[in-house]
PDB file of C-alpha atoms and ligand atoms in Angstrom:
ATOM      1  CA  MET S   1      63.750  23.824  -2.385  1.00  0.00           C
ATOM      2  CA  LYS S   2      62.154  23.417   1.084  1.00  0.00           C
ATOM      3  CA  VAL S   3      64.734  20.795   2.011  1.00  0.00           C
ATOM      4  CA  ARG S   4      67.518  23.105   0.922  1.00  0.00           C
ATOM      5  CA  ARG S   5      66.146  25.995   3.018  1.00  0.00           C
ATOM      6  CA  ARG S   6      65.850  23.737   6.067  1.00  0.00           C
ATOM      7  CA  LEU S   7      69.409  22.563   5.538  1.00  0.00           C
ATOM      8  CA  VAL S   8      70.654  26.168   5.391  1.00  0.00           C
ATOM      9  CA  GLN S   9      68.735  26.995   8.604  1.00  0.00           C
ATOM     10  CA  GLN S  10      70.107  23.954  10.391  1.00  0.00           C
ATOM     11  CA  THR S  11      73.636  24.714   9.252  1.00  0.00           C
ATOM     12  CA  SER S  12      73.434  28.303  10.447  1.00  0.00           C
ATOM     13  CA  ARG S  13      72.022  27.221  13.845  1.00  0.00           C
ATOM     14  CA  TRP S  14      74.809  24.695  14.150  1.00  0.00           C
ATOM     15  CA  PHE S  15      77.370  27.358  13.190  1.00  0.00           C
ATOM     16  CA  TYR S  16      76.127  29.768  15.871  1.00  0.00           C
ATOM     17  CA  ALA S  17      75.965  27.039  18.496  1.00  0.00           C
ATOM     18  CA  ASN S  18      79.528  25.950  17.823  1.00  0.00           C
ATOM     19  CA  PHE S  19      81.544  28.846  16.544  1.00  0.00           C
ATOM     20  CA  SER S  20      79.935  32.152  17.245  1.00  0.00           C
ATOM     21  CA  THR S  21      81.713  33.789  20.145  1.00  0.00           C
ATOM     22  CA  ASP S  22      81.108  37.357  19.109  1.00  0.00           C
ATOM     23  CA  CYS S  23      78.292  39.711  19.840  1.00  0.00           C
ATOM     24  CA  ASN S  24      75.679  37.537  18.159  1.00  0.00           C
ATOM     25  CA  GLU S  25      76.130  34.921  20.811  1.00  0.00           C
ATOM     26  CA  SER S  26      76.212  37.355  23.701  1.00  0.00           C
ATOM     27  CA  ASN S  27      73.094  39.074  22.403  1.00  0.00           C
ATOM     28  CA  MET S  28      71.462  35.663  22.400  1.00  0.00           C
ATOM     29  CA  SER S  29      72.320  35.225  26.085  1.00  0.00           C
ATOM     30  CA  GLY S  30      69.193  37.164  27.040  1.00  0.00           C
ATOM     31  CA  ARG S  31      71.222  39.292  29.475  1.00  0.00           C
ATOM     32  CA  LYS S  32      70.582  42.979  28.899  1.00  0.00           C
ATOM     33  CA  PHE S  33      73.809  44.882  28.335  1.00  0.00           C
ATOM     34  CA  CYS S  34      74.394  47.156  31.324  1.00  0.00           C
ATOM     35  CA  VAL S  35      76.814  50.094  31.408  1.00  0.00           C
ATOM     36  CA  GLY S  36      77.572  51.950  34.603  1.00  0.00           C
ATOM     37  CA  GLY S  37      79.382  55.250  34.877  1.00  0.00           C
ATOM     38  CA  ASN S  38      81.234  55.569  38.159  1.00  0.00           C
ATOM     39  CA  TRP S  39      82.019  59.225  38.599  1.00  0.00           C
ATOM     40  CA  LYS S  40      83.913  58.506  41.860  1.00  0.00           C
ATOM     41  CA  MET S  41      84.763  61.737  43.765  1.00  0.00           C
ATOM     42  CA  ASN S  42      84.606  63.931  40.673  1.00  0.00           C
ATOM     43  CA  GLY S  43      82.403  66.670  39.323  1.00  0.00           C
ATOM     44  CA  ASP S  44      80.690  69.832  40.463  1.00  0.00           C
ATOM     45  CA  GLN S  45      77.295  71.315  39.654  1.00  0.00           C
ATOM     46  CA  LYS S  46      78.504  72.759  36.368  1.00  0.00           C
ATOM     47  CA  SER S  47      80.272  69.671  35.026  1.00  0.00           C
ATOM     48  CA  ILE S  48      77.482  67.348  36.197  1.00  0.00           C
ATOM     49  CA  ALA S  49      74.916  69.480  34.386  1.00  0.00           C
ATOM     50  CA  ASP S  50      77.062  69.228  31.241  1.00  0.00           C
ATOM     51  CA  ILE S  51      77.329  65.429  31.409  1.00  0.00           C
ATOM     52  CA  CYS S  52      73.603  65.085  32.071  1.00  0.00           C
ATOM     53  CA  LYS S  53      72.893  67.324  29.098  1.00  0.00           C
ATOM     54  CA  THR S  54      75.073  65.138  26.864  1.00  0.00           C
ATOM     55  CA  LEU S  55      73.262  62.009  28.071  1.00  0.00           C
ATOM     56  CA  SER S  56      69.870  63.652  27.566  1.00  0.00           C
ATOM     57  CA  SER S  57      70.530  64.768  24.031  1.00  0.00           C
ATOM     58  CA  ALA S  58      72.426  61.732  22.700  1.00  0.00           C
ATOM     59  CA  PRO S  59      70.726  58.699  21.168  1.00  0.00           C
ATOM     60  CA  LEU S  60      71.301  55.935  23.749  1.00  0.00           C
ATOM     61  CA  ASP S  61      70.918  52.307  22.706  1.00  0.00           C
ATOM     62  CA  PRO S  62      67.537  51.233  24.150  1.00  0.00           C
ATOM     63  CA  ASN S  63      68.942  47.715  24.526  1.00  0.00           C
ATOM     64  CA  THR S  64      71.513  48.933  27.042  1.00  0.00           C
ATOM     65  CA  GLU S  65      70.693  49.659  30.660  1.00  0.00           C
ATOM     66  CA  VAL S  66      72.583  52.718  31.902  1.00  0.00           C
ATOM     67  CA  VAL S  67      73.381  53.521  35.526  1.00  0.00           C
ATOM     68  CA  ILE S  68      75.229  56.547  36.851  1.00  0.00           C
ATOM     69  CA  GLY S  69      77.164  56.274  40.126  1.00  0.00           C
ATOM     70  CA  CYS S  70      77.182  59.835  41.414  1.00  0.00           C
ATOM     71  CA  PRO S  71      78.822  61.383  44.515  1.00  0.00           C
ATOM     72  CA  ALA S  72      76.251  61.287  47.325  1.00  0.00           C
ATOM     73  CA  ILE S  73      75.952  65.042  47.654  1.00  0.00           C
ATOM     74  CA  TYR S  74      74.920  65.449  44.007  1.00  0.00           C
ATOM     75  CA  LEU S  75      72.544  62.482  43.745  1.00  0.00           C
ATOM     76  CA  MET S  76      69.295  64.482  43.875  1.00  0.00           C
ATOM     77  CA  TYR S  77      70.724  67.112  41.582  1.00  0.00           C
ATOM     78  CA  ALA S  78      71.766  64.495  39.021  1.00  0.00           C
ATOM     79  CA  ARG S  79      68.435  62.647  39.318  1.00  0.00           C
ATOM     80  CA  ASN S  80      66.630  65.815  38.237  1.00  0.00           C
ATOM     81  CA  LEU S  81      68.916  66.308  35.237  1.00  0.00           C
ATOM     82  CA  LEU S  82      69.352  62.748  33.940  1.00  0.00           C
ATOM     83  CA  PRO S  83      66.934  61.139  31.496  1.00  0.00           C
ATOM     84  CA  CYS S  84      64.475  59.051  33.537  1.00  0.00           C
ATOM     85  CA  GLU S  85      65.477  55.807  31.825  1.00  0.00           C
ATOM     86  CA  VAL S  86      69.012  56.228  33.203  1.00  0.00           C
ATOM     87  CA  GLY S  87      69.392  54.613  36.624  1.00  0.00           C
ATOM     88  CA  LEU S  88      71.099  56.346  39.515  1.00  0.00           C
ATOM     89  CA  ALA S  89      73.483  54.694  41.964  1.00  0.00           C
ATOM     90  CA  GLY S  90      75.080  55.646  45.237  1.00  0.00           C
ATOM     91  CA  GLN S  91      78.777  54.763  45.360  1.00  0.00           C
ATOM     92  CA  ASN S  92      78.517  53.276  48.835  1.00  0.00           C
ATOM     93  CA  ALA S  93      75.952  52.685  51.577  1.00  0.00           C
ATOM     94  CA  TYR S  94      76.121  51.330  55.101  1.00  0.00           C
ATOM     95  CA  LYS S  95      74.660  48.044  56.311  1.00  0.00           C
ATOM     96  CA  VAL S  96      71.854  49.378  58.483  1.00  0.00           C
ATOM     97  CA  GLU S  97      68.876  51.658  57.911  1.00  0.00           C
ATOM     98  CA  LYS S  98      69.735  54.533  60.259  1.00  0.00           C
ATOM     99  CA  GLY S  99      71.505  55.439  63.489  1.00  0.00           C
ATOM    100  CA  ALA S 100      74.654  56.882  64.999  1.00  0.00           C
ATOM    101  CA  PHE S 101      77.040  56.337  62.079  1.00  0.00           C
ATOM    102  CA  THR S 102      78.497  59.771  61.393  1.00  0.00           C
ATOM    103  CA  GLY S 103      79.304  60.365  57.758  1.00  0.00           C
ATOM    104  CA  GLU S 104      77.487  57.330  56.407  1.00  0.00           C
ATOM    105  CA  ILE S 105      74.405  57.071  54.208  1.00  0.00           C
ATOM    106  CA  SER S 106      71.939  54.200  54.100  1.00  0.00           C
ATOM    107  CA  PRO S 107      70.175  52.340  51.289  1.00  0.00           C
ATOM    108  CA  ALA S 108      66.877  53.692  52.682  1.00  0.00           C
ATOM    109  CA  MET S 109      68.181  57.233  52.146  1.00  0.00           C
ATOM    110  CA  LEU S 110      69.320  56.413  48.616  1.00  0.00           C
ATOM    111  CA  LYS S 111      65.884  55.061  47.796  1.00  0.00           C
ATOM    112  CA  ASP S 112      64.228  58.064  49.397  1.00  0.00           C
ATOM    113  CA  ILE S 113      65.901  60.503  47.022  1.00  0.00           C
ATOM    114  CA  GLY S 114      65.286  58.441  43.890  1.00  0.00           C
ATOM    115  CA  ALA S 115      68.421  56.336  43.537  1.00  0.00           C
ATOM    116  CA  ASP S 116      67.727  52.745  42.585  1.00  0.00           C
ATOM    117  CA  TRP S 117      71.213  51.263  42.646  1.00  0.00           C
ATOM    118  CA  VAL S 118      74.314  51.207  44.802  1.00  0.00           C
ATOM    119  CA  ILE S 119      77.892  50.315  43.873  1.00  0.00           C
ATOM    120  CA  LEU S 120      79.516  48.201  46.593  1.00  0.00           C
ATOM    121  CA  GLY S 121      82.894  46.598  47.108  1.00  0.00           C
ATOM    122  CA  HIS S 122      84.792  48.859  44.724  1.00  0.00           C
ATOM    123  CA  SER S 123      88.532  48.219  44.960  1.00  0.00           C
ATOM    124  CA  GLU S 124      89.020  51.811  46.168  1.00  0.00           C
ATOM    125  CA  ARG S 125      86.678  51.086  49.102  1.00  0.00           C
ATOM    126  CA  ARG S 126      88.565  47.853  49.733  1.00  0.00           C
ATOM    127  CA  ALA S 127      92.099  49.269  49.473  1.00  0.00           C
ATOM    128  CA  ILE S 128      91.805  52.840  50.772  1.00  0.00           C
ATOM    129  CA  PHE S 129      88.972  52.447  53.286  1.00  0.00           C
ATOM    130  CA  LYS S 130      89.915  48.916  54.321  1.00  0.00           C
ATOM    131  CA  GLU S 131      86.502  47.405  53.742  1.00  0.00           C
ATOM    132  CA  SER S 132      86.545  43.651  54.237  1.00  0.00           C
ATOM    133  CA  ASP S 133      84.876  41.011  52.068  1.00  0.00           C
ATOM    134  CA  GLU S 134      82.482  40.387  54.944  1.00  0.00           C
ATOM    135  CA  LEU S 135      81.450  44.010  55.503  1.00  0.00           C
ATOM    136  CA  ILE S 136      80.899  44.473  51.760  1.00  0.00           C
ATOM    137  CA  ALA S 137      78.710  41.376  51.634  1.00  0.00           C
ATOM    138  CA  GLU S 138      76.683  42.595  54.626  1.00  0.00           C
ATOM    139  CA  LYS S 139      76.179  45.929  52.900  1.00  0.00           C
ATOM    140  CA  ALA S 140      75.071  44.144  49.727  1.00  0.00           C
ATOM    141  CA  GLN S 141      72.580  41.999  51.589  1.00  0.00           C
ATOM    142  CA  HIS S 142      71.099  44.995  53.404  1.00  0.00           C
ATOM    143  CA  ALA S 143      70.880  47.095  50.235  1.00  0.00           C
ATOM    144  CA  LEU S 144      69.059  44.266  48.436  1.00  0.00           C
ATOM    145  CA  ASP S 145      66.713  43.811  51.407  1.00  0.00           C
ATOM    146  CA  GLN S 146      65.904  47.501  51.173  1.00  0.00           C
ATOM    147  CA  GLY S 147      64.987  47.142  47.505  1.00  0.00           C
ATOM    148  CA  LEU S 148      68.086  48.616  45.873  1.00  0.00           C
ATOM    149  CA  LYS S 149      69.887  46.974  42.981  1.00  0.00           C
ATOM    150  CA  VAL S 150      73.559  46.289  43.623  1.00  0.00           C
ATOM    151  CA  ILE S 151      76.659  46.519  41.450  1.00  0.00           C
ATOM    152  CA  ALA S 152      78.918  44.153  43.380  1.00  0.00           C
ATOM    153  CA  CYS S 153      82.568  44.782  42.514  1.00  0.00           C
ATOM    154  CA  ILE S 154      85.412  42.288  42.608  1.00  0.00           C
ATOM    155  CA  GLY S 155      88.907  42.102  41.144  1.00  0.00           C
ATOM    156  CA  GLU S 156      92.515  41.169  41.736  1.00  0.00           C
ATOM    157  CA  THR S 157      95.579  43.387  42.219  1.00  0.00           C
ATOM    158  CA  LEU S 158      98.588  43.258  39.904  1.00  0.00           C
ATOM    159  CA  GLU S 159     100.545  41.361  42.551  1.00  0.00           C
ATOM    160  CA  GLU S 160      97.791  38.760  42.825  1.00  0.00           C
ATOM    161  CA  ARG S 161      97.557  38.386  39.039  1.00  0.00           C
ATOM    162  CA  GLU S 162     101.316  37.986  38.686  1.00  0.00           C
ATOM    163  CA  ALA S 163     101.284  35.348  41.410  1.00  0.00           C
ATOM    164  CA  GLY S 164      98.691  33.427  39.359  1.00  0.00           C
ATOM    165  CA  LYS S 165      96.003  34.022  41.979  1.00  0.00           C
ATOM    166  CA  THR S 166      93.352  35.823  39.930  1.00  0.00           C
ATOM    167  CA  ASN S 167      90.769  33.043  40.031  1.00  0.00           C
ATOM    168  CA  GLU S 168      91.419  32.350  43.691  1.00  0.00           C
ATOM    169  CA  VAL S 169      90.895  36.012  44.618  1.00  0.00           C
ATOM    170  CA  VAL S 170      87.708  36.571  42.628  1.00  0.00           C
ATOM    171  CA  ALA S 171      86.318  33.248  43.907  1.00  0.00           C
ATOM    172  CA  ARG S 172      87.005  34.341  47.493  1.00  0.00           C
ATOM    173  CA  GLN S 173      85.282  37.677  46.915  1.00  0.00           C
ATOM    174  CA  MET S 174      82.296  35.962  45.252  1.00  0.00           C
ATOM    175  CA  CYS S 175      82.124  33.444  48.082  1.00  0.00           C
ATOM    176  CA  ALA S 176      81.770  36.260  50.633  1.00  0.00           C
ATOM    177  CA  TYR S 177      78.888  37.777  48.642  1.00  0.00           C
ATOM    178  CA  ALA S 178      77.289  34.348  48.258  1.00  0.00           C
ATOM    179  CA  GLN S 179      77.274  33.788  52.000  1.00  0.00           C
ATOM    180  CA  LYS S 180      74.913  36.752  52.414  1.00  0.00           C
ATOM    181  CA  ILE S 181      73.062  37.167  49.119  1.00  0.00           C
ATOM    182  CA  LYS S 182      70.138  34.804  48.707  1.00  0.00           C
ATOM    183  CA  ASP S 183      68.474  36.316  45.646  1.00  0.00           C
ATOM    184  CA  TRP S 184      70.742  37.402  42.785  1.00  0.00           C
ATOM    185  CA  GLN S 185      68.040  38.929  40.597  1.00  0.00           C
ATOM    186  CA  ASN S 186      68.951  42.519  41.454  1.00  0.00           C
ATOM    187  CA  VAL S 187      72.705  42.022  41.385  1.00  0.00           C
ATOM    188  CA  VAL S 188      75.195  42.877  38.669  1.00  0.00           C
ATOM    189  CA  VAL S 189      78.788  41.764  39.271  1.00  0.00           C
ATOM    190  CA  ALA S 190      81.518  44.151  38.122  1.00  0.00           C
ATOM    191  CA  TYR S 191      84.850  42.450  37.484  1.00  0.00           C
ATOM    192  CA  GLU S 192      87.443  45.195  37.752  1.00  0.00           C
ATOM    193  CA  PRO S 193      91.082  44.111  37.774  1.00  0.00           C
ATOM    194  CA  VAL S 194      92.723  46.662  40.072  1.00  0.00           C
ATOM    195  CA  TRP S 195      95.766  46.976  37.777  1.00  0.00           C
ATOM    196  CA  ALA S 196      93.494  48.203  34.974  1.00  0.00           C
ATOM    197  CA  ILE S 197      91.663  50.868  36.982  1.00  0.00           C
ATOM    198  CA  GLY S 198      92.645  54.401  36.079  1.00  0.00           C
ATOM    199  CA  THR S 199      95.917  53.182  34.580  1.00  0.00           C
ATOM    200  CA  GLY S 200      95.028  53.247  30.892  1.00  0.00           C
ATOM    201  CA  LYS S 201      96.047  49.587  30.896  1.00  0.00           C
ATOM    202  CA  THR S 202      92.882  47.734  29.868  1.00  0.00           C
ATOM    203  CA  ALA S 203      92.641  43.982  30.142  1.00  0.00           C
ATOM    204  CA  THR S 204      92.617  42.587  26.620  1.00  0.00           C
ATOM    205  CA  PRO S 205      89.231  41.249  25.522  1.00  0.00           C
ATOM    206  CA  ASP S 206      90.647  37.714  25.902  1.00  0.00           C
ATOM    207  CA  GLN S 207      92.027  38.376  29.393  1.00  0.00           C
ATOM    208  CA  ALA S 208      88.690  39.809  30.509  1.00  0.00           C
ATOM    209  CA  GLN S 209      86.678  37.033  28.848  1.00  0.00           C
ATOM    210  CA  GLU S 210      88.813  34.388  30.564  1.00  0.00           C
ATOM    211  CA  VAL S 211      87.938  35.692  34.034  1.00  0.00           C
ATOM    212  CA  HIS S 212      84.289  36.285  33.109  1.00  0.00           C
ATOM    213  CA  ALA S 213      84.036  32.688  31.867  1.00  0.00           C
ATOM    214  CA  PHE S 214      85.622  31.488  35.108  1.00  0.00           C
ATOM    215  CA  LEU S 215      83.048  33.504  37.091  1.00  0.00           C
ATOM    216  CA  ARG S 216      80.203  32.068  35.006  1.00  0.00           C
ATOM    217  CA  GLN S 217      81.445  28.558  35.812  1.00  0.00           C
ATOM    218  CA  TRP S 218      81.913  29.458  39.476  1.00  0.00           C
ATOM    219  CA  LEU S 219      78.293  30.656  39.638  1.00  0.00           C
ATOM    220  CA  SER S 220      77.104  27.469  38.010  1.00  0.00           C
ATOM    221  CA  ASP S 221      79.063  25.288  40.435  1.00  0.00           C
ATOM    222  CA  ASN S 222      78.360  27.271  43.594  1.00  0.00           C
ATOM    223  CA  ILE S 223      75.025  29.057  43.161  1.00  0.00           C
ATOM    224  CA  SER S 224      72.934  27.617  40.334  1.00  0.00           C
ATOM    225  CA  LYS S 225      72.840  27.167  36.594  1.00  0.00           C
ATOM    226  CA  ASP S 226      70.014  29.703  36.371  1.00  0.00           C
ATOM    227  CA  VAL S 227      71.987  32.393  38.183  1.00  0.00           C
ATOM    228  CA  SER S 228      75.040  31.579  36.076  1.00  0.00           C
ATOM    229  CA  ALA S 229      73.026  32.045  32.885  1.00  0.00           C
ATOM    230  CA  SER S 230      71.199  35.212  33.922  1.00  0.00           C
ATOM    231  CA  LEU S 231      73.574  37.218  36.139  1.00  0.00           C
ATOM    232  CA  ARG S 232      75.199  40.094  34.316  1.00  0.00           C
ATOM    233  CA  ILE S 233      78.964  40.505  34.671  1.00  0.00           C
ATOM    234  CA  GLN S 234      80.424  43.885  33.759  1.00  0.00           C
ATOM    235  CA  TYR S 235      84.045  44.551  32.962  1.00  0.00           C
ATOM    236  CA  GLY S 236      85.702  47.649  34.429  1.00  0.00           C
ATOM    237  CA  GLY S 237      89.185  49.117  34.081  1.00  0.00           C
ATOM    238  CA  SER S 238      90.219  51.792  31.570  1.00  0.00           C
ATOM    239  CA  VAL S 239      87.245  51.200  29.292  1.00  0.00           C
ATOM    240  CA  THR S 240      87.147  53.847  26.572  1.00  0.00           C
ATOM    241  CA  ALA S 241      85.294  54.464  23.330  1.00  0.00           C
ATOM    242  CA  ALA S 242      88.350  53.004  21.584  1.00  0.00           C
ATOM    243  CA  ASN S 243      88.281  49.585  23.273  1.00  0.00           C
ATOM    244  CA  ALA S 244      84.605  49.141  24.252  1.00  0.00           C
ATOM    245  CA  LYS S 245      83.418  47.615  20.987  1.00  0.00           C
ATOM    246  CA  GLU S 246      85.944  44.773  21.022  1.00  0.00           C
ATOM    247  CA  LEU S 247      85.337  44.015  24.704  1.00  0.00           C
ATOM    248  CA  ALA S 248      81.564  44.079  24.131  1.00  0.00           C
ATOM    249  CA  LYS S 249      81.849  41.272  21.580  1.00  0.00           C
ATOM    250  CA  LYS S 250      82.940  38.762  24.197  1.00  0.00           C
ATOM    251  CA  PRO S 251      80.176  36.344  25.131  1.00  0.00           C
ATOM    252  CA  ASP S 252      80.495  36.659  28.908  1.00  0.00           C
ATOM    253  CA  ILE S 253      80.966  40.433  29.067  1.00  0.00           C
ATOM    254  CA  ASP S 254      77.538  41.918  29.724  1.00  0.00           C
ATOM    255  CA  GLY S 255      78.492  45.558  30.086  1.00  0.00           C
ATOM    256  CA  PHE S 256      81.016  47.886  31.653  1.00  0.00           C
ATOM    257  CA  LEU S 257      81.684  49.866  34.776  1.00  0.00           C
ATOM    258  CA  VAL S 258      83.440  52.969  33.545  1.00  0.00           C
ATOM    259  CA  GLY S 259      85.385  55.506  35.584  1.00  0.00           C
ATOM    260  CA  GLY S 260      87.280  58.302  33.821  1.00  0.00           C
ATOM    261  CA  ALA S 261      85.588  57.965  30.440  1.00  0.00           C
ATOM    262  CA  SER S 262      82.126  58.228  32.023  1.00  0.00           C
ATOM    263  CA  LEU S 263      82.885  61.885  32.742  1.00  0.00           C
ATOM    264  CA  LYS S 264      83.447  62.582  29.046  1.00  0.00           C
ATOM    265  CA  PRO S 265      81.164  62.720  25.989  1.00  0.00           C
ATOM    266  CA  GLU S 266      82.757  59.450  24.762  1.00  0.00           C
ATOM    267  CA  PHE S 267      80.665  57.674  27.427  1.00  0.00           C
ATOM    268  CA  VAL S 268      77.824  57.741  24.893  1.00  0.00           C
ATOM    269  CA  GLU S 269      79.902  55.636  22.493  1.00  0.00           C
ATOM    270  CA  ILE S 270      80.624  53.161  25.290  1.00  0.00           C
ATOM    271  CA  ILE S 271      76.908  52.881  26.075  1.00  0.00           C
ATOM    272  CA  ASN S 272      76.290  52.221  22.385  1.00  0.00           C
ATOM    273  CA  ALA S 273      79.175  49.741  22.033  1.00  0.00           C
ATOM    274  CA  ARG S 274      76.853  46.936  20.950  1.00  0.00           C
ATOM    275  CA  GLN S 275      75.298  48.884  18.096  1.00  0.00           C
TER     276      GLN S 275
HETATM  277  P1  13P L 301      88.608  53.717  35.008  1.00  0.00           P
HETATM  278  O1  13P L 301      87.593  53.491  33.904  1.00  0.00           O
HETATM  279  O2  13P L 301      88.916  55.172  35.221  1.00  0.00           O
HETATM  280  O3  13P L 301      89.793  52.862  34.851  1.00  0.00           O
HETATM  281  O4  13P L 301      87.891  53.266  36.369  1.00  0.00           O
HETATM  282  C1  13P L 301      87.255  52.029  36.416  1.00  0.00           C
HETATM  283  C2  13P L 301      86.488  51.942  37.675  1.00  0.00           C
HETATM  284  O5  13P L 301      87.069  51.886  38.746  1.00  0.00           O
HETATM  285  C3  13P L 301      85.029  51.959  37.582  1.00  0.00           C
HETATM  286  O6  13P L 301      84.456  51.615  38.801  1.00  0.00           O
END
């Protein structure tokens, strides 16, 4: 009887080691699922109060870390309304502590008002505000030095994907971060294919997993095996309650960065996608 039980245990371990690519395996990764809501330049006092109320009253999976990226002007307001276990992120921050930089905010200021994260390198910052790989990496380094956690965004355009350059582009963007970031403990990478952002055209779970697996290998080859195993990689681009569960099953997808749907009650379902 004992021998039989041991055999069953061994067989099931072997099965998981070799075949399980769904959420069992990703849960076993030890990486805490992390879902960010990026509100972008949306919301007013009324709608923000409504979203915060939804997040305060809904049962949120305690195994998921939640971070809200709020417009700078509403950060303090949102901090006071959000449940305290929900993290708060600026959507940008400059690379120095203070000075004559009209219109900018610094990581020190974000920390001062109770934000603990900042989103950097979003494709909208790259494309519309012409932020370079280098500037984004400098911002990331400074934010980490100041004690903020960083959601470091990367992702290819449709043109780059169609030219077969996806891996090359994300590797270049990661390389720029890696030249500045020395400690990856407080970093989450958000892979957001630009063609999937705000278009309703989500990457399929397999398409997303393929790039996430490439990034995992890149980290192993270029940073370290430890960082590769522990760094969380979010997927972003038209994530909704309807597609989150399937995406969340992929072994290298450790969460989401959500735009449009994070402004709606369905964000709760996305947070709970692993349940
Ligand atoms: P959407 O979820 O609206 O496509 O936006 C994704 C995004 O840019 C999150 O940072």
